[in-house]
Coordinates of C-alpha atoms in Angstrom, one line a residue:
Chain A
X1 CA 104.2 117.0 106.1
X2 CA 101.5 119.1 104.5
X3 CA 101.6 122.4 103.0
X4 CA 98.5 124.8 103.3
X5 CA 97.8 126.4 100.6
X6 CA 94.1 128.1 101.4
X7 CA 91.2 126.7 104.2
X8 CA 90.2 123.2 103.5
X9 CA 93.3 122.8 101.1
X10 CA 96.6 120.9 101.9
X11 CA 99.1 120.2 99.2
X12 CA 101.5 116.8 99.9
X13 CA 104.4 118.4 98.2
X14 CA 106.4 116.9 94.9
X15 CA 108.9 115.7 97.2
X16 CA 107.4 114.4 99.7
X17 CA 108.4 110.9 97.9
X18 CA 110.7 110.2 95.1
X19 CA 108.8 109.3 92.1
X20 CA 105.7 111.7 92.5
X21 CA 104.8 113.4 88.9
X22 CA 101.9 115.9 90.7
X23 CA 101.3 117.2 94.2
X24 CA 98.3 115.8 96.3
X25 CA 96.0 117.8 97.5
X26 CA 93.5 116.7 100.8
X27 CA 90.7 118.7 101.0
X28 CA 89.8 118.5 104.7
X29 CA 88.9 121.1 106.9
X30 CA 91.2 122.0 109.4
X31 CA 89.4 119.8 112.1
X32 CA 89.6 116.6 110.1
X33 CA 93.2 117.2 109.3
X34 CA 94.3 115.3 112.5
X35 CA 92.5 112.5 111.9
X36 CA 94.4 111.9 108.6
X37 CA 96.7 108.9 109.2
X38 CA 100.2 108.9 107.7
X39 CA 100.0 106.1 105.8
X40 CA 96.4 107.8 103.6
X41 CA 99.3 110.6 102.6
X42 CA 101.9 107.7 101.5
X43 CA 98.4 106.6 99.7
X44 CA 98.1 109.8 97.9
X45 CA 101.7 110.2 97.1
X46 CA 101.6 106.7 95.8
X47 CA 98.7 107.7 93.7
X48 CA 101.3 110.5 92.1
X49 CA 103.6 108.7 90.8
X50 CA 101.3 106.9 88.3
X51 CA 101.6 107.4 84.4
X52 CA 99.6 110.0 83.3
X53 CA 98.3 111.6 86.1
X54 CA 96.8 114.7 85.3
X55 CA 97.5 118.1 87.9
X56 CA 97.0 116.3 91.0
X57 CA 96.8 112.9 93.4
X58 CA 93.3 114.2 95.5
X59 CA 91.9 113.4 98.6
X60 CA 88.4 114.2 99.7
X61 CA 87.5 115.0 103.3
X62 CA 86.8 111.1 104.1
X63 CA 90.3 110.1 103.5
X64 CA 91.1 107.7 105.3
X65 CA 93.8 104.6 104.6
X66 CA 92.6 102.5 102.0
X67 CA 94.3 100.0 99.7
X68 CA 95.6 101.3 96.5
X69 CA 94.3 104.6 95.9
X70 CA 93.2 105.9 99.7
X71 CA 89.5 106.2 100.7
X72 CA 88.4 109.1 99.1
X73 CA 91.1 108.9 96.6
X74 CA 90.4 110.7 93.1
X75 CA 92.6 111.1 90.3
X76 CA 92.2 112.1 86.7
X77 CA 94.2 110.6 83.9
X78 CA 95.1 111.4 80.3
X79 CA 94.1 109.4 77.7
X80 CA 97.3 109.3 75.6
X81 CA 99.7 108.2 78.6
X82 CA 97.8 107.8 81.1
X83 CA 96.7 104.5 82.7
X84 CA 94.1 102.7 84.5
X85 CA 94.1 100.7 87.6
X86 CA 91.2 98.6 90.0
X87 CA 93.4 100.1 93.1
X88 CA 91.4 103.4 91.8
X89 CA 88.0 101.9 91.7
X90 CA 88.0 98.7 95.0
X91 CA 86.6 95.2 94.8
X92 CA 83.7 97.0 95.3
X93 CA 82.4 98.5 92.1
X94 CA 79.7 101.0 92.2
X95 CA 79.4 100.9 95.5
X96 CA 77.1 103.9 95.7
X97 CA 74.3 105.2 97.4
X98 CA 70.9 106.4 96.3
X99 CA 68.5 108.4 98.2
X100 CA 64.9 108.5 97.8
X101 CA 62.4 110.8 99.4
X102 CA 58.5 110.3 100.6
X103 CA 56.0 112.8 101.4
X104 CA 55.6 111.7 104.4
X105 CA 56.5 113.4 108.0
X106 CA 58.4 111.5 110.6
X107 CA 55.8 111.5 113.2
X108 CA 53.1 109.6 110.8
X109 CA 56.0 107.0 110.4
X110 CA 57.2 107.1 114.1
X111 CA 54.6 104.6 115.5
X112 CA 54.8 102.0 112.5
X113 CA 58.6 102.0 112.6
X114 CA 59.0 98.7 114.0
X115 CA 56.8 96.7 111.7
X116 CA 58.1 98.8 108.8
X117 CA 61.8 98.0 109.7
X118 CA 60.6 93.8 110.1
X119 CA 59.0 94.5 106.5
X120 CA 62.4 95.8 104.5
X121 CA 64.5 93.2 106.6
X122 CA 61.9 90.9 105.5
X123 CA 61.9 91.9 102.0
X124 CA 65.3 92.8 101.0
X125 CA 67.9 90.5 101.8
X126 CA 70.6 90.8 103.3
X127 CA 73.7 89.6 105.5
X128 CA 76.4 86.8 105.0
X129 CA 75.2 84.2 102.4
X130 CA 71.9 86.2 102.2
X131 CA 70.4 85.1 98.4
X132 CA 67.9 87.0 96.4
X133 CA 64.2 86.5 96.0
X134 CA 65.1 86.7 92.2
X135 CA 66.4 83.8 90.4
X136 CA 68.2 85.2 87.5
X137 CA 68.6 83.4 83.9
X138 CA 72.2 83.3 82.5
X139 CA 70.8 85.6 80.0
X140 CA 69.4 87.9 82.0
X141 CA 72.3 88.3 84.3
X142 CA 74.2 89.3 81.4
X143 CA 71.3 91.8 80.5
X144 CA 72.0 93.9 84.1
X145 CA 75.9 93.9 83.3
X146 CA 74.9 95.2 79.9
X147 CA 71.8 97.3 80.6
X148 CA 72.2 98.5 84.7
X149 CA 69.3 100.0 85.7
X150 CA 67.2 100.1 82.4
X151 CA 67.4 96.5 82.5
X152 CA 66.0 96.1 85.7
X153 CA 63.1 99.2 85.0
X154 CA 62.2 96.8 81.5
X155 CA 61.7 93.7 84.0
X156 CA 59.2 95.4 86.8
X157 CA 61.5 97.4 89.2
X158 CA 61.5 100.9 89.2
X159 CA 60.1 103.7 86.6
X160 CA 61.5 105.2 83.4
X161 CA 61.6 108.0 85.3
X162 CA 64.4 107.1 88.0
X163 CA 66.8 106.3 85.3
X164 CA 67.4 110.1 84.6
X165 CA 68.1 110.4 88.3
X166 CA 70.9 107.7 88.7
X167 CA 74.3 108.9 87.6
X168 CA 75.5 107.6 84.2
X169 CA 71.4 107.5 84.1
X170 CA 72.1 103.9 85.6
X171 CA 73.5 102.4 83.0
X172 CA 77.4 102.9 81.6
X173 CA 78.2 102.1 77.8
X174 CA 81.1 100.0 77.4
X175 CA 80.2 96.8 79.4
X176 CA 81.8 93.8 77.8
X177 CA 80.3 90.4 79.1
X178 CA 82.9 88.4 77.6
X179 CA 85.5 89.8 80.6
X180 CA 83.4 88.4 83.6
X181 CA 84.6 85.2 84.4
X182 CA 82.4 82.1 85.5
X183 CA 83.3 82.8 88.6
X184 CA 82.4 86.1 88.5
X185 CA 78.8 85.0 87.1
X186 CA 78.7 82.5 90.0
X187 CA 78.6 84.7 92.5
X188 CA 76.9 87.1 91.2
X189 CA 73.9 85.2 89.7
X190 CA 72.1 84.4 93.6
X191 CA 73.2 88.1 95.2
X192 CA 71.3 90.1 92.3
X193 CA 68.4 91.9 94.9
X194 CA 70.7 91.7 97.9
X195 CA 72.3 94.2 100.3
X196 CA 75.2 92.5 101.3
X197 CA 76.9 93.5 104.9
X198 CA 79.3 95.0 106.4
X199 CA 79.0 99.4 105.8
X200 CA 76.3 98.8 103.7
X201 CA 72.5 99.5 104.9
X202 CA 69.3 100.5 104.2
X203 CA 68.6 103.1 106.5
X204 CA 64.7 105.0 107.3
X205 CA 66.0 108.5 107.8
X206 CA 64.9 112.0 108.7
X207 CA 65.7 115.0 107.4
X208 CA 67.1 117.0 110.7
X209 CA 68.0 120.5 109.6
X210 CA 68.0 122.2 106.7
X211 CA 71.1 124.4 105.8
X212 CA 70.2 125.5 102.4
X213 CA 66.7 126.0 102.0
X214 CA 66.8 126.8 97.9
X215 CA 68.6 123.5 97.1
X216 CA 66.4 121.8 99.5
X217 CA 63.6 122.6 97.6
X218 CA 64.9 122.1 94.4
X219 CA 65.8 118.2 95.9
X220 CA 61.6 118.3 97.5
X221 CA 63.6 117.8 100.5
X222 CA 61.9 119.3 103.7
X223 CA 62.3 119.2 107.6
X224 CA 60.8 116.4 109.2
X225 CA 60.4 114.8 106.4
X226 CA 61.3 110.7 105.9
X227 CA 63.7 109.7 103.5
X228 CA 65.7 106.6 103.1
X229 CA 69.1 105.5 102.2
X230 CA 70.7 102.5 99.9
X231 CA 74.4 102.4 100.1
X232 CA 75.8 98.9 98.8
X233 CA 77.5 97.7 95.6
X234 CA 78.2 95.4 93.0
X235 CA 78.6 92.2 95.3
X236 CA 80.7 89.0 94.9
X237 CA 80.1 89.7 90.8
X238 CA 82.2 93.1 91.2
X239 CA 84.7 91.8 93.8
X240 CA 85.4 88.5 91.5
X241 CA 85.7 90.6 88.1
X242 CA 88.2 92.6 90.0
X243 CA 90.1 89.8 91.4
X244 CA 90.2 87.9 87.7
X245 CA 91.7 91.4 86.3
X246 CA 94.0 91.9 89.0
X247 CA 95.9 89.4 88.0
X248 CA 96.3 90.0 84.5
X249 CA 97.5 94.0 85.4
X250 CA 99.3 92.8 87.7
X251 CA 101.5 91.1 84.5
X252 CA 100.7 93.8 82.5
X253 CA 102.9 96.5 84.6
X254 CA 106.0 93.7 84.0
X255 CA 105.0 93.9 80.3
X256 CA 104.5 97.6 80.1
X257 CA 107.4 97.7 82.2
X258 CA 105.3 100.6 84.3
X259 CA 106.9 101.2 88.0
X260 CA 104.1 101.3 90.8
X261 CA 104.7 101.8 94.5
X262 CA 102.1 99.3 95.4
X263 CA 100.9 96.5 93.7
X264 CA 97.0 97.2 94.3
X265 CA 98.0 100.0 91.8
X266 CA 98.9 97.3 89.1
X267 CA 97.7 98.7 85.7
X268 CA 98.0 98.7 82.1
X269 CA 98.4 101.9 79.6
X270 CA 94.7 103.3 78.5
X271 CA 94.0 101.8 74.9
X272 CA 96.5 98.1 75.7
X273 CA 93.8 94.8 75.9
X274 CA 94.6 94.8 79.2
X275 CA 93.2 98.2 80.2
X276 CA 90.0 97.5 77.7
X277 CA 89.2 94.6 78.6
X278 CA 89.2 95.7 82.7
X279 CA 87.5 98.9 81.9
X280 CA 84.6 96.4 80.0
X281 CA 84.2 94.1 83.1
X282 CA 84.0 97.0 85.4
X283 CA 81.2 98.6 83.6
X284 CA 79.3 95.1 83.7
X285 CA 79.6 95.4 87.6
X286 CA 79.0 99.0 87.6
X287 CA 75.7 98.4 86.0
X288 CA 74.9 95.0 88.1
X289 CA 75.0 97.5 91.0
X290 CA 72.8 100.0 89.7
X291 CA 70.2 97.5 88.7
X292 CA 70.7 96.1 92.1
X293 CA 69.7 99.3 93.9
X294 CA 67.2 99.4 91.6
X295 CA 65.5 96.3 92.4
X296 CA 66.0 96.5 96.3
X297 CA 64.7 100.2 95.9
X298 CA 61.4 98.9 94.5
X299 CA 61.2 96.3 97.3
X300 CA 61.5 99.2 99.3
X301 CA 58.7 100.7 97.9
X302 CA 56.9 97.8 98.2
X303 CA 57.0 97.8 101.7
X304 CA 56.0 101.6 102.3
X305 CA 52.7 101.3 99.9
X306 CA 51.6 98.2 102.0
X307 CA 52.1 100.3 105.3
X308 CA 51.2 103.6 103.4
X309 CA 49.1 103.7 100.3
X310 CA 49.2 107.7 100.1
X311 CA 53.1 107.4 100.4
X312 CA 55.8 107.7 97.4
X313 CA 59.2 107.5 97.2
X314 CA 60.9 109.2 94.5
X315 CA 64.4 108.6 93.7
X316 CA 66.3 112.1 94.5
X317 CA 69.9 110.9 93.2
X318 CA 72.0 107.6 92.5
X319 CA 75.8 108.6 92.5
X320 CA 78.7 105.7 92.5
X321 CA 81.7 106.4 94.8
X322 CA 83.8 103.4 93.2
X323 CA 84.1 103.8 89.6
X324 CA 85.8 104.6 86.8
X325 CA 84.6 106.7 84.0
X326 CA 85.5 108.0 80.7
X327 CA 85.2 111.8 80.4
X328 CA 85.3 113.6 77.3
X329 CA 84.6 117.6 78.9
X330 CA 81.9 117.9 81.2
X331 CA 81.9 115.1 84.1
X332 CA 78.5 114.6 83.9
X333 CA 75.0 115.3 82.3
X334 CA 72.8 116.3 84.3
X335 CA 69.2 116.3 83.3
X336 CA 66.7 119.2 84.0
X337 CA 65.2 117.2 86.8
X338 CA 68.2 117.5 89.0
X339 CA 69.1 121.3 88.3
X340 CA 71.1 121.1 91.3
X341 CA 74.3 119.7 90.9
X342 CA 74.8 117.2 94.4
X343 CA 77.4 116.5 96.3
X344 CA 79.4 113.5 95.3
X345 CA 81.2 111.5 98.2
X346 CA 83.6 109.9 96.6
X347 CA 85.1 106.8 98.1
X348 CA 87.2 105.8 95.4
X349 CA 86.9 106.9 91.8
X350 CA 89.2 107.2 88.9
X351 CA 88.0 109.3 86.0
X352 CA 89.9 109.2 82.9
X353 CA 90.4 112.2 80.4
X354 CA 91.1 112.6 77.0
X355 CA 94.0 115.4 76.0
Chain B
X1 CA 114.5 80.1 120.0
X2 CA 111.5 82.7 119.1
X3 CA 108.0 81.0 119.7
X4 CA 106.1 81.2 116.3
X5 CA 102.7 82.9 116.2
X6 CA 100.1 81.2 113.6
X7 CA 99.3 84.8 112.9
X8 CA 98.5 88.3 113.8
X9 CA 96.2 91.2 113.4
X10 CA 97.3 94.5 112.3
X11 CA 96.0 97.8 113.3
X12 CA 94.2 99.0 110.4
X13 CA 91.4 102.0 110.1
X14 CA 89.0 100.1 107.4
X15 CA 89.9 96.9 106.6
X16 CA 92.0 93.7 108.3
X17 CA 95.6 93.3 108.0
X18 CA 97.3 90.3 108.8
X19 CA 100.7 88.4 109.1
X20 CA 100.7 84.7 109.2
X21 CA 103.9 82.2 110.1
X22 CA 104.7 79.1 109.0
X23 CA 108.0 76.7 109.7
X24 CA 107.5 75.8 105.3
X25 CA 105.4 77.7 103.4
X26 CA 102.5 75.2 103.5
X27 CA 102.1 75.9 106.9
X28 CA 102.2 79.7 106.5
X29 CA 99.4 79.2 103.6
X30 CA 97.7 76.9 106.2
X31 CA 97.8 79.9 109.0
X32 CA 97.1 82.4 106.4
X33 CA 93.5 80.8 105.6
X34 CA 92.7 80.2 108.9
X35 CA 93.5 84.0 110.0
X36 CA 91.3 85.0 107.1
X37 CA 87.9 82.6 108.2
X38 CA 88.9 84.0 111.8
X39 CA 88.9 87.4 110.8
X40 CA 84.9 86.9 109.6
X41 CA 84.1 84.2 112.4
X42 CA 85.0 82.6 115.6
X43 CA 86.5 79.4 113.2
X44 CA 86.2 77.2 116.9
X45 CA 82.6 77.6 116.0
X46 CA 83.2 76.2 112.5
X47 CA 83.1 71.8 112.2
X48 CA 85.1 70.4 109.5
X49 CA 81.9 68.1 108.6
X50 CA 82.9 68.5 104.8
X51 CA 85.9 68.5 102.9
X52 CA 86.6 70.7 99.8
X53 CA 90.0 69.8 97.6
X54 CA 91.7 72.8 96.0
X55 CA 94.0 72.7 93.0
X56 CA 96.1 75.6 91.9
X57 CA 99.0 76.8 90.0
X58 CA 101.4 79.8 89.9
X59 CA 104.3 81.2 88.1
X60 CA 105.5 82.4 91.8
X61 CA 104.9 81.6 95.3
X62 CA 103.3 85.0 96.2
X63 CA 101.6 84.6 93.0
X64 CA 100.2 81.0 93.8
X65 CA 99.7 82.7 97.4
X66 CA 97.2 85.1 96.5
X67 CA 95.6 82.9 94.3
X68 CA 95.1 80.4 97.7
X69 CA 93.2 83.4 99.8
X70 CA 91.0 84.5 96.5
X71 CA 89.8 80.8 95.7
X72 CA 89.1 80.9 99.4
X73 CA 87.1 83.7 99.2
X74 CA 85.1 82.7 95.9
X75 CA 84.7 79.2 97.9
X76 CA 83.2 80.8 100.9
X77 CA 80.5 83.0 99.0
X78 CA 79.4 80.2 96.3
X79 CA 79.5 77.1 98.7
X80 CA 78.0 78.9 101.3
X81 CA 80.3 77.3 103.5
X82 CA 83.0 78.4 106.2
X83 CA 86.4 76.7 107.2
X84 CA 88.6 76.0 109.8
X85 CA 90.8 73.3 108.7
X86 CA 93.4 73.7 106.2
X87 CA 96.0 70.8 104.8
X88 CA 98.1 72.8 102.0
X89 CA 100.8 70.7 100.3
X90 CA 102.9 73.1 98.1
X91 CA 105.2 71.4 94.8
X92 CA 107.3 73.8 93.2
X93 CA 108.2 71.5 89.8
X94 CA 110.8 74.1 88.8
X95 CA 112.5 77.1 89.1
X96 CA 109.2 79.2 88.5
X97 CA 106.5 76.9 88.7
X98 CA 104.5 76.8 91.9
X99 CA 101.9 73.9 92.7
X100 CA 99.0 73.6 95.5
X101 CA 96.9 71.0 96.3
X102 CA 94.8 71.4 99.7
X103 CA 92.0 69.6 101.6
X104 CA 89.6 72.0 103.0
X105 CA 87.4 71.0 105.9
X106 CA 84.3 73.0 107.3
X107 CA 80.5 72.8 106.5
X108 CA 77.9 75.1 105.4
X109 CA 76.6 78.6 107.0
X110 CA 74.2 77.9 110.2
X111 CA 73.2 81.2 111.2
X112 CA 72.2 79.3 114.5
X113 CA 75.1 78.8 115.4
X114 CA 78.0 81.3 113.1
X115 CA 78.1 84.8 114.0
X116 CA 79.8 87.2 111.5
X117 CA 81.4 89.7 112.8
X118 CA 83.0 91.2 109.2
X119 CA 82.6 89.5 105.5
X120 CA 85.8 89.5 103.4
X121 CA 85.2 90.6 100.0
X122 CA 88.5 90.1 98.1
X123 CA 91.7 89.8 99.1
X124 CA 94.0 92.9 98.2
X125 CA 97.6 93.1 97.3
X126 CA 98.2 96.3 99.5
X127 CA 101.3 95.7 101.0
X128 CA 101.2 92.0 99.6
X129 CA 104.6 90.3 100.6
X130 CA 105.7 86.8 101.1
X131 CA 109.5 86.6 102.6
X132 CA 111.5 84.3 104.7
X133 CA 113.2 85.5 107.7
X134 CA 113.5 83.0 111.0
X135 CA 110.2 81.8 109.4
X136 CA 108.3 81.7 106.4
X137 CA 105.5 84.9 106.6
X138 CA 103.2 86.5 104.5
X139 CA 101.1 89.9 105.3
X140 CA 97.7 90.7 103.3
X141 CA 95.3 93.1 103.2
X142 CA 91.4 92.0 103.2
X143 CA 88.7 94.5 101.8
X144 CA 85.9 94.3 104.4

């Protein structure tokens, strides 16, 4: 079923399904390669046979069956015939994680753990029908969808100087307000500070072992040392936006008269209204989530000065695994504080090129 | 003659598949909601204390079906509420033209007594089909 082509590289080949433009290739190591499931490679092949596509359908090593586009899906399109689609990018947009880091040791933090973990449950909500301590104006909510993470450093949470560290530095051009539905406002308006449920978490972690000691430094990671971990996304705002635009891709393949092997990969041509105005309301939830793991990273930080007055927690990255993002060249920018490029995890992204 | 299951669960790594029955199609849109508010919670837990009334259209059944399980969804996270009873009354007016009325009944989110076990984000058209074989079925995907 797949081809080899080096270690930690397996092609799905042309034919594996009629209708495939590119190959796939699966980066998994040898190990993991049994644990992909048939139906992620039909999920890559599927991925393929879209418009566009430039070089290849890929997998990263977390693939694992998805809807659409598999977990760890990515794909690259051209801007002159290519297309975009939400079964690239989830309900979920920008889910992400961040991870910040405190100079602190585990064994100070070891006997306070308890309270500490009472203190973030306390102070960042979280669960099923869990609303925030914020009560966002209509205005304001539209601010985050425009403004991401700056918005939310201009109102209290967070320094100037995480922004640098979030990728997109928190806050992706192109949000257009007018393509989030009421609906979309309604339930995102009360979950703006909230975690959500399900895979995501805010986790007190350790740093175990060290495998690279030079990019460890360059990160002020060390052994021992405390860090914690954000992963959640863009809440019932992003998983309504996509919804709303679902629907009208799902026409627009009929009027584009586009054939997709799955309907989660409905999509218009890049440039048509209907691909504009999707790519505008995803940036609006791409930004509500960063300003969202903004503002439950300051809680955050709130509860470790209370507990520890000498402790800081700096924000060491911000990268979104569901998203999809213009790229003109170079993926990203990265700014002199992070002279390490890190790893990105990609659950689901789509990234689209020019020529 | 084959008993008919409300619904089922499919195997599925990261998220909840499901097929639901029905002997018309309002009964399968019936069994569909109640497979989706089962997947999230034990829906014999769940009183119908309130009721909620539902209107919506569609140029298609599997259309107007999707549209059902999303208006659930938005439903569930804005009224803070949960649901176990579902009366759907489907109308199609003409060739193409699908109508829904429904009458929800549940009540509000008491953590003291609803235990989640998942949260349904959106409904996905993975694998989305509506078809008619002994019975009327439909299969959806759930992002979880």
């Amino acid at each position: 079923m797949l081809n080899k082509i080096e270690d930690n590289i397996y092609e799905v080949p042309i034919d594996y399904r009629p209708g495939m433009r590119v190959p796939g290739r699966v980066f998994v190591s040898e190990a993991l390669l049994g644990m992909v499931e048939p139906g992620t490679v039909d999920q890559v092949a599927n991925v393929a046979s879209l418009p566009g596509i430039v070089k290849y359908s890929m997998a990263m090593p977390d693939a694992h069956l998805g809807y659409g586009f598999p977990i760890g899906g990515v794909a690259a399109f051209r801007e002159d015939g290519g297309i975009i689609s939400p079964g690239g990018v989830g309900f979920d947009i920008n889910c992400g994680v961040r991870l910040l880091r405190s100079n602190l040791e585990a064994k100070a933090v070891q006997p306070l753990i308890s309270t500490l973990v009472d203190a973030l449950f306390e102070a960042v909500p979280s669960g099923v029908g869990a609303t925030s301590r914020l009560h966002v104006s209509d205005k304001e909510l539209t601010d985050a969808f425009i403004d991401g993470a700056k918005w939310a450093v201009g109102q209290g949470y967070g320094v100037e100087a995480d922004l640098a560290h979030c990728e997109e530095d928190g806050s992706m051009k192109g949000a257009d307000p007018s393509q989030v539905s009421i609906k979309a406002r309604k339930r995102g308006r009360p979950q703006l500070g909230t975690l959500g449920s399900g895979n995501h978490f805010l986790e007190i972690q350790r740093v175990d072992e060290i495998y690279d000691e030079a990019v460890a430094k360059k990160f002020g990671l060390f052994k021992g040392q405390i860090t914690v971990m954000i992963h959640c996304g863009s809440r019932g705002a992003g998983h309504q936006i996509c919804t709303d635009h679902l629907e009208v891709l799902t026409r627009a393949v009929h009027k584009y008269n586009i054939d997709i092997p799955d309907k989660q990969l409905a999509c218009a041509p890049l440039g048509t209204p209907e691909a504009e105005n999707y790519f505008g309301g995803m940036v609006c939830a791409a930004n509500y989530a960063w300003a969202n793991r903004h503002i439950i990273a300051h809680w955050t930080r709130e509860v470790f000065e209370k507990y520890f007055p000498d402790g800081k927690l700096d924000l060491v990255y911000d990268v979104a695994h569901n998203v999809a993002s213009q790229d003109r060249g170079a993926r990203c920018r990265w700014s002199p504080q992070t002279p390490v490029r890190p790893q990105k995890r990609c659950n689901k992204s789509l990234w689209t090129l020019t020529k | 003659m084959v008993k008919m299951k409300p619904y089922e669960y499919l195997e599925h790594t990261a998220d909840v598949k499901f097929i639901a029955h029905g002997k018309s199609p309002d009964e399968m849109l019936s069994n569909a909601a109640l497979a989706l508010f089962n997947s999230m919670i034990d829906t014999a837990t769940v009183q119908a204390k309130e009721t909620w009334k539902v209107e919506l259209f569609g140029p298609d059944l599997e259309t107007l079906a999707y549209n059902w399980l999303s208006e659930l969804v938005f439903l569930f996270e804005t009224e803070f509420a949960v649901f176990s009873t579902f009366d759907v009354n489907l109308h199609q007016t003409n060739d193409s033209d699908w109508s829904l009325q429904a009458s929800i009944g549940g009540e509000r989110i008491d953590h003291s007594r609803h235990a989640f076990d998942n949260e349904v984000k959106a409904v996905t058209l993975h694998e989305f089909e509506v078809k008619k074989n002994e019975f009327w079925c439909i299969q959806v995907v759930l992002d979880v």
